[in-house]
PDB file of C-alpha atoms in Angstrom:
ATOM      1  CA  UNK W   9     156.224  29.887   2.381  1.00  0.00           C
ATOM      2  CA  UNK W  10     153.308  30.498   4.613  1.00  0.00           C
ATOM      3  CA  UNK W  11     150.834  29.514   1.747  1.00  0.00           C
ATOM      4  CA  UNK W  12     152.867  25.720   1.561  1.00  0.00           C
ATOM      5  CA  UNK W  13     152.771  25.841   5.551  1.00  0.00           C
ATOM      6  CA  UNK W  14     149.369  26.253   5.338  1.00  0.00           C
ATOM      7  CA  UNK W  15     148.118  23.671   2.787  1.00  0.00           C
ATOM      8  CA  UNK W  16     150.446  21.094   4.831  1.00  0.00           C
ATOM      9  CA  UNK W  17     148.593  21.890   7.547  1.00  0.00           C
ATOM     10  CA  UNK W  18     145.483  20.958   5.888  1.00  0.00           C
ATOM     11  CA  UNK W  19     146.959  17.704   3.858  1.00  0.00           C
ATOM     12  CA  UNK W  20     147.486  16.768   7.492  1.00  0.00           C
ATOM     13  CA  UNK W  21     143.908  17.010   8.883  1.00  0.00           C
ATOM     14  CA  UNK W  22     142.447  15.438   5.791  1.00  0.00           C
ATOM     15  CA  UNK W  23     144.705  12.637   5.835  1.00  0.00           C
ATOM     16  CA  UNK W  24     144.104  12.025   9.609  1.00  0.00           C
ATOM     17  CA  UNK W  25     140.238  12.647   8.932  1.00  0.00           C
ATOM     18  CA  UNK W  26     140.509   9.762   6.113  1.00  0.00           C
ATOM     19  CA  UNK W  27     142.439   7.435   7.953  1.00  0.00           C
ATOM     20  CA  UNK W  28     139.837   7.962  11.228  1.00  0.00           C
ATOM     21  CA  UNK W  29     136.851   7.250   8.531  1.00  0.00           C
ATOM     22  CA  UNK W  30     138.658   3.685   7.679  1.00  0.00           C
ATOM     23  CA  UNK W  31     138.712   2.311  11.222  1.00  0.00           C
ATOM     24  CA  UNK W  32     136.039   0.733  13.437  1.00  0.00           C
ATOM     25  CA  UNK W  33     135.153   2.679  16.477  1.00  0.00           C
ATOM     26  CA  UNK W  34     133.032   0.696  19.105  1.00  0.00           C
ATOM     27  CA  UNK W  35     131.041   2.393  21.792  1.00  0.00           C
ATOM     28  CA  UNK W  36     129.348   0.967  24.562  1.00  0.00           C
ATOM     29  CA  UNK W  37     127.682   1.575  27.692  1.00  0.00           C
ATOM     30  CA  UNK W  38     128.966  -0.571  30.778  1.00  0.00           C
ATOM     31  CA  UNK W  39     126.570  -1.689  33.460  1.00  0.00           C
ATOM     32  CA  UNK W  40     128.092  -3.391  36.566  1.00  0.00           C
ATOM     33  CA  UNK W  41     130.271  -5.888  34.344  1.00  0.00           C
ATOM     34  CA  UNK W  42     128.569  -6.198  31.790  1.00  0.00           C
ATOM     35  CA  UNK W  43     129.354  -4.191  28.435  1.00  0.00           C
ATOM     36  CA  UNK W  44     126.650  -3.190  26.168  1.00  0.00           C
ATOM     37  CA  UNK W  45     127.221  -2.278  22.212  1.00  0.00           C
ATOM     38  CA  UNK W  46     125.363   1.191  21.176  1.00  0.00           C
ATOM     39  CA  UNK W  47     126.809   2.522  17.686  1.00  0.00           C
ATOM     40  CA  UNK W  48     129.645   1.541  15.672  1.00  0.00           C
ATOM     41  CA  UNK W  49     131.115   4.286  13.487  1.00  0.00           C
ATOM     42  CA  UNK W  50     132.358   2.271  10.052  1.00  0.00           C
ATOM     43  CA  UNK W  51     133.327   4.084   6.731  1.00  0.00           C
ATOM     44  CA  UNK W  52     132.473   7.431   8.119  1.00  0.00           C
ATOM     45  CA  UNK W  53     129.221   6.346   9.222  1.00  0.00           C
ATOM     46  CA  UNK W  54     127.386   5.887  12.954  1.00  0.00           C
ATOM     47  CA  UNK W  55     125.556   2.992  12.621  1.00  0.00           C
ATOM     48  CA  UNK W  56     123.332   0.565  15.362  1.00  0.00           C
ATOM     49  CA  UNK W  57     125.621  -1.810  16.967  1.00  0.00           C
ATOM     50  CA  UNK W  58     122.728  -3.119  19.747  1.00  0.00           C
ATOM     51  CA  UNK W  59     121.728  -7.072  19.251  1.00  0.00           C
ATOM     52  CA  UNK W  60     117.800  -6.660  20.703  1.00  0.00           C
ATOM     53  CA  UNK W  61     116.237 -10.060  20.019  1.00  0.00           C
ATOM     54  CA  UNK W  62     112.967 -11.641  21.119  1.00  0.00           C
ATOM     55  CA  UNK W  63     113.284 -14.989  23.000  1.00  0.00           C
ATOM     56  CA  UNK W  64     111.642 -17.116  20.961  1.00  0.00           C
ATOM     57  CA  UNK W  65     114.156 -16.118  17.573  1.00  0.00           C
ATOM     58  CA  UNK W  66     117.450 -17.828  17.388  1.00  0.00           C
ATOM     59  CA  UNK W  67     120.196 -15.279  16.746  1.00  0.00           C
ATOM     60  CA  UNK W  68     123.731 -15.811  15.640  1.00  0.00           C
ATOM     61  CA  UNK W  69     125.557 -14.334  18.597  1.00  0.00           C
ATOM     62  CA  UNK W  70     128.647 -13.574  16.087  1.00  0.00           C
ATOM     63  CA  UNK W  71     126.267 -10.496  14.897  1.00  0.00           C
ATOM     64  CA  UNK W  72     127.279  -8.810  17.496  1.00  0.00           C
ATOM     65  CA  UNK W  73     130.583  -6.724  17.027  1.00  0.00           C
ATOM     66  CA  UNK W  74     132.103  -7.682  20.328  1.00  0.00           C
ATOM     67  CA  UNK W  75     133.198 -10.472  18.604  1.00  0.00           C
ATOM     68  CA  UNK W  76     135.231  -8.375  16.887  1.00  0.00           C
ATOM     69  CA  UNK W  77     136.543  -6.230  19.573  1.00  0.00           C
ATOM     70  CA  UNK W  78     137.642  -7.683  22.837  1.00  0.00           C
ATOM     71  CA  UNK W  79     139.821  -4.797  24.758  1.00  0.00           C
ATOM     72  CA  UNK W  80     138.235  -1.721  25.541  1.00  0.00           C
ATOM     73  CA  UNK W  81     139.604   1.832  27.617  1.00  0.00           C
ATOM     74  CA  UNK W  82     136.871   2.461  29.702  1.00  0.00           C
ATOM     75  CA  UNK W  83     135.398   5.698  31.305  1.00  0.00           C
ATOM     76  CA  UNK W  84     133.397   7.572  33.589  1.00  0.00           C
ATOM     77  CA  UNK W  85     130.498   9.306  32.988  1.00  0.00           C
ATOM     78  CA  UNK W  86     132.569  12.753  33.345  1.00  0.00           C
ATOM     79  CA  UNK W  87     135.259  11.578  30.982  1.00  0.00           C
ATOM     80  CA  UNK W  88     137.851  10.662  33.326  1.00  0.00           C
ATOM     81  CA  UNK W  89     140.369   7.020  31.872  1.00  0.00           C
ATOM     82  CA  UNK W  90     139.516   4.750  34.255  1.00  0.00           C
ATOM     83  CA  UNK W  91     141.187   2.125  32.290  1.00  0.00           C
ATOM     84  CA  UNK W  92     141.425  -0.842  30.263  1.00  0.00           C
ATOM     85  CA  UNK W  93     138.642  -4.042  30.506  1.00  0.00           C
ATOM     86  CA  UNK W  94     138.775  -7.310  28.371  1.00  0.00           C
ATOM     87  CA  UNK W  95     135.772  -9.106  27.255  1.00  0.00           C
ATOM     88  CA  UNK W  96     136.001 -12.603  28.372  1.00  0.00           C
ATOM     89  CA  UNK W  97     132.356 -13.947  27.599  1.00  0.00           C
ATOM     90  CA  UNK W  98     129.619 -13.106  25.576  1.00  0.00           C
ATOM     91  CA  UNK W  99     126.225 -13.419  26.571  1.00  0.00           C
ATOM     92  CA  UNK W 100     122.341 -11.931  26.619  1.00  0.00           C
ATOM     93  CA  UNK W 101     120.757  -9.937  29.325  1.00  0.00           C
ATOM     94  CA  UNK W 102     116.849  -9.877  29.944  1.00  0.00           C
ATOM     95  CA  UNK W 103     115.770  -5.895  28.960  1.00  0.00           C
ATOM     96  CA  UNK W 104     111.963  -6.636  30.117  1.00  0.00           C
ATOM     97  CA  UNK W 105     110.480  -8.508  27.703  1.00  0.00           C
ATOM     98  CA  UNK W 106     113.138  -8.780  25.157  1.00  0.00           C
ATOM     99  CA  UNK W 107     117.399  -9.871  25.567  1.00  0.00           C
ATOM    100  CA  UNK W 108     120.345  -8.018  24.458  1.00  0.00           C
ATOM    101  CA  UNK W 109     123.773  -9.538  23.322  1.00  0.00           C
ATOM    102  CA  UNK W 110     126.409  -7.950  26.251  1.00  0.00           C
ATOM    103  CA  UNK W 111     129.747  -8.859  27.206  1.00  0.00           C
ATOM    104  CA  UNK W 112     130.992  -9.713  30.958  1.00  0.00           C
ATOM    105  CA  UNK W 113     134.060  -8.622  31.804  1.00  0.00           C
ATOM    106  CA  UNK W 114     135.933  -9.432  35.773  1.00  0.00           C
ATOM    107  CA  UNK W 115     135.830  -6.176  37.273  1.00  0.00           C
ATOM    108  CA  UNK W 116     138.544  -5.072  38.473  1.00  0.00           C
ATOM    109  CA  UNK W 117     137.905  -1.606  40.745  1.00  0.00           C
ATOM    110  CA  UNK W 118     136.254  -1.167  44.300  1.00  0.00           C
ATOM    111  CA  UNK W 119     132.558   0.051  43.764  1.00  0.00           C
ATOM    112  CA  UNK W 120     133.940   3.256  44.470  1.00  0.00           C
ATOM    113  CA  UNK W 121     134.676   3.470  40.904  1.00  0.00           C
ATOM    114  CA  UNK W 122     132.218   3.556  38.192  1.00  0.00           C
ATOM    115  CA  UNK W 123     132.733   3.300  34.731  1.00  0.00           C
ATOM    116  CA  UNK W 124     130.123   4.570  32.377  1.00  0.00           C
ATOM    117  CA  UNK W 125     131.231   3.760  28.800  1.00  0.00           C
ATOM    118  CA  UNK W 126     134.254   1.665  26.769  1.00  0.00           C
ATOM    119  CA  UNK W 127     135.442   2.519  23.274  1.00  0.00           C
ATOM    120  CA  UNK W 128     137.822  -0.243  21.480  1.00  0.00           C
ATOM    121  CA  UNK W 129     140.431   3.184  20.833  1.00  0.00           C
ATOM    122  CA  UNK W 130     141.711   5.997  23.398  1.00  0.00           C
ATOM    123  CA  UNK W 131     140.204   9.150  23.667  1.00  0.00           C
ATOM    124  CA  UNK W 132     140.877  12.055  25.678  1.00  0.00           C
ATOM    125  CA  UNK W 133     136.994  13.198  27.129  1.00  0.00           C
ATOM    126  CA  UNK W 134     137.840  15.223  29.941  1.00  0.00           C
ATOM    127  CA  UNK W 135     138.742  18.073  27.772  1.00  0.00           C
ATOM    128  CA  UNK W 136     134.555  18.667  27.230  1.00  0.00           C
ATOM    129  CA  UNK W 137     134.065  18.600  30.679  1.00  0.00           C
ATOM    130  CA  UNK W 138     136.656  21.716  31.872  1.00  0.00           C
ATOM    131  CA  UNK W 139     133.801  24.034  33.204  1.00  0.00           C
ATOM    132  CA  UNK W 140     130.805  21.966  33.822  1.00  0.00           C
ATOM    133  CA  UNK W 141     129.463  23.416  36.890  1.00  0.00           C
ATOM    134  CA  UNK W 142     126.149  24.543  37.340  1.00  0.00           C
ATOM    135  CA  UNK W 143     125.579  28.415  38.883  1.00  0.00           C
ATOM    136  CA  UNK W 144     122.714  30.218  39.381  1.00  0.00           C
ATOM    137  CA  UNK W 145     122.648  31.840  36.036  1.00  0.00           C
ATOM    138  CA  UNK W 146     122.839  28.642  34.280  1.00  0.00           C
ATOM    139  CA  UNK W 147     119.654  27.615  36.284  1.00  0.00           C
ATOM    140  CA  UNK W 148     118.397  30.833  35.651  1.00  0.00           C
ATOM    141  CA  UNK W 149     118.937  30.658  32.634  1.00  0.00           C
ATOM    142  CA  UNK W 150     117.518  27.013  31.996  1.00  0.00           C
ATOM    143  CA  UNK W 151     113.768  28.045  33.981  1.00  0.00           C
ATOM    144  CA  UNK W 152     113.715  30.678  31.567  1.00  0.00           C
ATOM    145  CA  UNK W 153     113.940  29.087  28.627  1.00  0.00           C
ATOM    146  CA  UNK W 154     111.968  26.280  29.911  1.00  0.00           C
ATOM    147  CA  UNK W 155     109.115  28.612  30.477  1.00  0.00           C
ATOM    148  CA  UNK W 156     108.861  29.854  26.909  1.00  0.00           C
ATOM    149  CA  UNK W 157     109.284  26.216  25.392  1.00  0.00           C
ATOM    150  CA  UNK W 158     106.397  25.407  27.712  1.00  0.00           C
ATOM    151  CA  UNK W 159     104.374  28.337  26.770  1.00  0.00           C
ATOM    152  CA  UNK W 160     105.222  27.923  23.062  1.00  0.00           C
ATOM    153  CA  UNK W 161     103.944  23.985  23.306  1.00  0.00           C
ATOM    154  CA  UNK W 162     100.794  25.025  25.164  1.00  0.00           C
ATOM    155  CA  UNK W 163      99.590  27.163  22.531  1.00  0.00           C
ATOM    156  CA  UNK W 164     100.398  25.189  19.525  1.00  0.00           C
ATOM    157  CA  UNK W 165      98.891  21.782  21.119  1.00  0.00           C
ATOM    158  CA  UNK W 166      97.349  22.720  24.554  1.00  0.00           C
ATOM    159  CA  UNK W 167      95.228  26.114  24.215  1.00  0.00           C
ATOM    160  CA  UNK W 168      93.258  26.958  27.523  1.00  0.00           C
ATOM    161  CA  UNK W 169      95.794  25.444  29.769  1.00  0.00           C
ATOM    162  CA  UNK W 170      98.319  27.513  31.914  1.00  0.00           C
ATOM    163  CA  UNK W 171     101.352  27.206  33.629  1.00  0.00           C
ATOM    164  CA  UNK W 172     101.149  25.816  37.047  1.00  0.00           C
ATOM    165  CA  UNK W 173     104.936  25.325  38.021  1.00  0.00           C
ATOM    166  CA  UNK W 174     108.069  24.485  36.777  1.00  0.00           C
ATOM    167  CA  UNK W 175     111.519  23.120  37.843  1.00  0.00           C
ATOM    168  CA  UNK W 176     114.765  21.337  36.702  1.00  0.00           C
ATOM    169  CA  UNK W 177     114.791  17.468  36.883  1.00  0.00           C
ATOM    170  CA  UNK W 178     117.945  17.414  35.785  1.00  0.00           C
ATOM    171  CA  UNK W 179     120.687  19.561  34.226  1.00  0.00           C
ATOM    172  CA  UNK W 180     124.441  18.458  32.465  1.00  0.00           C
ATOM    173  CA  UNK W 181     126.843  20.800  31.096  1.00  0.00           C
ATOM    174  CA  UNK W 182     129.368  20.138  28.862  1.00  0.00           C
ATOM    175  CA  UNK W 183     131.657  22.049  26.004  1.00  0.00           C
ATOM    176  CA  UNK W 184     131.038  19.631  22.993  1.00  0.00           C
ATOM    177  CA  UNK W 185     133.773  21.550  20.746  1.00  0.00           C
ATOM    178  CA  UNK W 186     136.082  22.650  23.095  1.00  0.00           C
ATOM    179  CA  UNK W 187     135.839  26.307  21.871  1.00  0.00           C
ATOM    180  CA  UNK W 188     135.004  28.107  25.378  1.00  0.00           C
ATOM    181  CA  UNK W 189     131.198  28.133  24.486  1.00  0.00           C
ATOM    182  CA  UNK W 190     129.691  25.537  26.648  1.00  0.00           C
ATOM    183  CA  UNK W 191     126.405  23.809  26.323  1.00  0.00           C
ATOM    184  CA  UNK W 192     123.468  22.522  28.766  1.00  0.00           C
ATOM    185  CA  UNK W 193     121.360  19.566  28.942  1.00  0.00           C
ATOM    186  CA  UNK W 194     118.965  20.205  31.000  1.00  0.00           C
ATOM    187  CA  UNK W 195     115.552  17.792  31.655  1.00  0.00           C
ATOM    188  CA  UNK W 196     112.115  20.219  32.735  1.00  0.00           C
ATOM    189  CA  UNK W 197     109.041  19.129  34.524  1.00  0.00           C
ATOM    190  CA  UNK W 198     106.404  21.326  33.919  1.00  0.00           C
ATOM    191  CA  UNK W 199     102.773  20.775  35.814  1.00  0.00           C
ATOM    192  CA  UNK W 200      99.675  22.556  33.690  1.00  0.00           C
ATOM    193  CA  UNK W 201      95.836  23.081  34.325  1.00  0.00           C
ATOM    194  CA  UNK W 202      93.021  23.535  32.162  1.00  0.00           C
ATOM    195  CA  UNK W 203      90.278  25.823  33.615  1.00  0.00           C
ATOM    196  CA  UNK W 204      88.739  22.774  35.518  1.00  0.00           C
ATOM    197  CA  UNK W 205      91.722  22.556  37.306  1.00  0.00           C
ATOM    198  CA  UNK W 206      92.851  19.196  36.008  1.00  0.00           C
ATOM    199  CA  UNK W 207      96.371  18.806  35.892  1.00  0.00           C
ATOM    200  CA  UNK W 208      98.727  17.378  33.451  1.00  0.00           C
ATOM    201  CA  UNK W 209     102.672  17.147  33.302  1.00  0.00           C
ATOM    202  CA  UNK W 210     105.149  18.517  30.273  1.00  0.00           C
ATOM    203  CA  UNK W 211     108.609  16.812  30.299  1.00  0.00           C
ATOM    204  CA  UNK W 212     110.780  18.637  28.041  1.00  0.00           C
ATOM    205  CA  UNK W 213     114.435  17.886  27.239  1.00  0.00           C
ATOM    206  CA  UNK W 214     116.576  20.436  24.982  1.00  0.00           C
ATOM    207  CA  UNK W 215     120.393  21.276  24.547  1.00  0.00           C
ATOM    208  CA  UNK W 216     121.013  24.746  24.787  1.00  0.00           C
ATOM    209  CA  UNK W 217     124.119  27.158  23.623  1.00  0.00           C
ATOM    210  CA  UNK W 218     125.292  29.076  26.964  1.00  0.00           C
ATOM    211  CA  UNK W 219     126.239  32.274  25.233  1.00  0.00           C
ATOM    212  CA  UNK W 220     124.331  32.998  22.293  1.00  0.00           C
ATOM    213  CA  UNK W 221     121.107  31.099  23.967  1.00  0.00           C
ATOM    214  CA  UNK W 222     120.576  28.839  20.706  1.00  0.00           C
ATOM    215  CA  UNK W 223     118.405  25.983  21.084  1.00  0.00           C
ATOM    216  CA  UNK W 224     120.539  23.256  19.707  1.00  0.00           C
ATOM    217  CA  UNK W 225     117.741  20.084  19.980  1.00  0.00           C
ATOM    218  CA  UNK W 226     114.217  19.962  21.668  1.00  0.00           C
ATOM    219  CA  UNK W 227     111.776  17.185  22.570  1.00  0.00           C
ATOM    220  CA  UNK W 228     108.860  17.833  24.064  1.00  0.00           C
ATOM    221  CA  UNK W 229     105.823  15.221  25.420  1.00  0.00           C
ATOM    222  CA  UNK W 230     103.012  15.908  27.512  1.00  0.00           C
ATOM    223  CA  UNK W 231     101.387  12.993  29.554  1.00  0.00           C
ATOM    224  CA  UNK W 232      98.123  12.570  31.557  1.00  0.00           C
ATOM    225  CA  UNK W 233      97.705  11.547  35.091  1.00  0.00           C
ATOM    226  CA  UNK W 234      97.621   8.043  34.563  1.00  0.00           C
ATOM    227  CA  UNK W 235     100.758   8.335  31.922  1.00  0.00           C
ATOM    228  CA  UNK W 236      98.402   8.573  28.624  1.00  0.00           C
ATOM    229  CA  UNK W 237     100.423  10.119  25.719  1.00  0.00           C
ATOM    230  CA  UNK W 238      98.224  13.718  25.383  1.00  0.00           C
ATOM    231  CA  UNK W 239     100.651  15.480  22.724  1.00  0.00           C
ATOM    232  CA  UNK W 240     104.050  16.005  21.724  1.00  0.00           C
ATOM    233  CA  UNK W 241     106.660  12.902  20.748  1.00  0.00           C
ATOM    234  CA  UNK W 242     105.688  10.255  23.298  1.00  0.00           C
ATOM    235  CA  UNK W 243     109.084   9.901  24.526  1.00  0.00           C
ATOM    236  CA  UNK W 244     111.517  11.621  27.189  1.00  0.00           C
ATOM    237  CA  UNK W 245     114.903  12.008  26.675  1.00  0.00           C
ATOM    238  CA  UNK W 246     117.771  11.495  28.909  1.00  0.00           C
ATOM    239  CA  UNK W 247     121.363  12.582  28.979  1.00  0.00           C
ATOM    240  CA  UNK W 248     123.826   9.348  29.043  1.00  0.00           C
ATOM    241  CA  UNK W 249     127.300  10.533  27.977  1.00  0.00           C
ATOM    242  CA  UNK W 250     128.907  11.828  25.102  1.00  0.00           C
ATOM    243  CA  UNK W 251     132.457  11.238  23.342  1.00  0.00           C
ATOM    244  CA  UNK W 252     134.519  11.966  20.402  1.00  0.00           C
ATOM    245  CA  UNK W 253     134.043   8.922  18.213  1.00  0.00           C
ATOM    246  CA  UNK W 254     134.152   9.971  14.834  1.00  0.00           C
ATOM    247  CA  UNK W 255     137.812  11.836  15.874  1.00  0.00           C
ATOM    248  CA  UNK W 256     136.727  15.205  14.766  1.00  0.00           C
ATOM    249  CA  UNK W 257     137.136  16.509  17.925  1.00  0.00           C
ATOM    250  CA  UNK W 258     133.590  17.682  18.305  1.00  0.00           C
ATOM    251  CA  UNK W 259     131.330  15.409  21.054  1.00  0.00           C
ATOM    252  CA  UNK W 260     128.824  13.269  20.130  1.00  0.00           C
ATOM    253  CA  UNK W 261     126.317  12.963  22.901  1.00  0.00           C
ATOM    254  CA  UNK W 262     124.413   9.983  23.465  1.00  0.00           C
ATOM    255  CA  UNK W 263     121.132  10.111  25.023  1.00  0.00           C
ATOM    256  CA  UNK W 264     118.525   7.264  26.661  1.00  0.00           C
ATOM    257  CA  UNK W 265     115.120   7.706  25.130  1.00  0.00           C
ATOM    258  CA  UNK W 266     111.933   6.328  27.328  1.00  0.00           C
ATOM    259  CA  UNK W 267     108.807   5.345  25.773  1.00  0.00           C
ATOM    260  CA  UNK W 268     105.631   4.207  27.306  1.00  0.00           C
ATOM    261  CA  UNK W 269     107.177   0.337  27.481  1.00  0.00           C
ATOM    262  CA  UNK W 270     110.080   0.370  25.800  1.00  0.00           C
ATOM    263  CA  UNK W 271     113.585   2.736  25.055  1.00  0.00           C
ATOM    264  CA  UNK W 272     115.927   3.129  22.703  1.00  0.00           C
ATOM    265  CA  UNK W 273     119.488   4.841  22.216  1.00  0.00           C
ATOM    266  CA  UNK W 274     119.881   7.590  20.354  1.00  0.00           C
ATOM    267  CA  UNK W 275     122.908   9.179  18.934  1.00  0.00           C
ATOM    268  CA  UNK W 276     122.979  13.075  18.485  1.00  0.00           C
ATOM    269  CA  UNK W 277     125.581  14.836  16.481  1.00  0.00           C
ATOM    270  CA  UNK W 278     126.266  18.895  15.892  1.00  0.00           C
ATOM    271  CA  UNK W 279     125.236  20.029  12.173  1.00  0.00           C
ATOM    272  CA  UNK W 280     125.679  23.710  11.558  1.00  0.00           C
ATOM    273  CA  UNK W 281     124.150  24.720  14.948  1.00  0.00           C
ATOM    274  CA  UNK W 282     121.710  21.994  15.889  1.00  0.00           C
ATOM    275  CA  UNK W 283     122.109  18.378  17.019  1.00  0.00           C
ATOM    276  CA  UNK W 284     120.591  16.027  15.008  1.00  0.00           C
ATOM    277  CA  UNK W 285     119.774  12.310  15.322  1.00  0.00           C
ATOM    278  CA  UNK W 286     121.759  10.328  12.963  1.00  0.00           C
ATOM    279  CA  UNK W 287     121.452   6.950  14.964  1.00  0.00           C
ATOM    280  CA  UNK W 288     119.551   4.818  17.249  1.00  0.00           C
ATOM    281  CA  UNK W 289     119.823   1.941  18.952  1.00  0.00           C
ATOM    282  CA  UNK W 290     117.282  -0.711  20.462  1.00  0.00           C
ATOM    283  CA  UNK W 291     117.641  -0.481  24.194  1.00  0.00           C
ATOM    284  CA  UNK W 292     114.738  -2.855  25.201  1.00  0.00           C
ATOM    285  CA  UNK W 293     111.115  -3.441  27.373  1.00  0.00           C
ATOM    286  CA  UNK W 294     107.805  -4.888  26.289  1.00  0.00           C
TER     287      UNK W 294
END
């Protein structure tokens, strides 16, 4: 009896799994009232849903999917239902030296409130955000490992320079599983010296496993003075928001990635125990 009970159970979950991986899910980013396509998961697959075009192109504004989803649930940037928005026009917004296909909505809240993302489906996103305050440890915690990723990038790319200070720029924290194990996001700036003296500046952004201390995803770039790419990826990496899209129950986080002119989005999703990248979308610049 327990053995039937048990392979029900599963049936279940694979049928719900299959029936998630035939439906469109939109996400999108919304900016004052304007709504901005990221990813698209389609046929159990995240996939670029940003229209980035250059001014001089024609595009077909109908190859953007907000033609095929109008009503959205919208969000903040904590997860809390702030409710539901309608897509009344579509449009393109100048992104520096480039335009983006967005939808403008009416708003309908006070500036008080302010939605981050939209999804074309309901979700329930507060549940990764039940203990997501910072304490000392966690900052603690953070420098430390911050320090050693430093260290580690100095003498693999940088030998001869040192360590001048450190400190958080920024730091999120989040439970992307819901399994009592939370993660942070945090975002270091790091100042170093050669023996002249002349300084340079390490931004490092990494996701991090509270309890068992795993680095889950690093990226690393180290810039001159003036801004000059010296070593590392040439790009820093920024925390937007994250949601369940696929309906596994497991967060994806999407992050903002800055480049010398330009960005892009960038989906990360949990394999085994590291986030990978397994899309990206053009955000825009020159």
């Amino acid at each position: 009896m327990i053995n039937k009970i048990i392979l029900f159970a599963l049936f279940t979950l694979i049928t719900i799994h299959n029936q998630m991986s035939d439906k469109k899910v939109l996400i999108c980013e919304i900016n004052g009232s304007n709504v901005i396509p990221l990813f698209i998961y389609v046929n159990g697959q995240f996939k670029n849903a940003s229209v980035v075009f250059d001014e001089s192109k024609q595009v077909d504004y109908r190859s953007s999917p907000l033609f095929e989803f109008k009503n959205f649930y919208a969000y903040s940037e904590y997860g809390d239902y702030i409710g539901n928005i309608k897509v009344d026009k579509i449009t393109y917004q100048e992104v520096g030296c480039v335009r983006r296909i967005v939808g403008n909505f009416k708003y309908p809240w006070s500036d008080a409130v302010k939605p981050k993302f939209c999804m074309n489906r309901l979700i329930y996103a507060k549940k990764f955000y039940t203990d997501n305050k910072i304490n000392k440890s966690d900052s603690t915690l953070v420098l430390d490992m911050g320090y050693g990723i430093t260290r580690d990038f100095l003498l693999k790319n940088l030998p001869g320079h040192r360590i001048k200070n450190i400190e958080i720029s920024r730091i999120e924290k989040f439970d992307i599983e819901v399994d009592n194990n939370p993660e942070i996001f945090p975002r270091i700036s790091c100042t170093i010296e050669d023996q002249n003296g002349s300084e340079k500046n390490i931004i490092s952004s990494f996701i991090l496993s509270v309890s068992n201390k795993d680095i889950m995803y690093i990226s690393t770039t180290c810039i001159g003075q003036d801004g000059e790419l010296i070593a590392g990826k040439g790009e820093f990496v920024y925390f937007d928001f994250l949601a369940d899209i696929d309906g596994d129950s497991i967060a994806e986080i999407i992050t903002m990635v800055g480049y010398y002119e330009s960005w892009d989005y960038k989906l990360l999703k949990k394999y085994g125990n590291k986030m990978k990248e397994v899309a990206v979308a053009p955000g825009g610049g020159c």
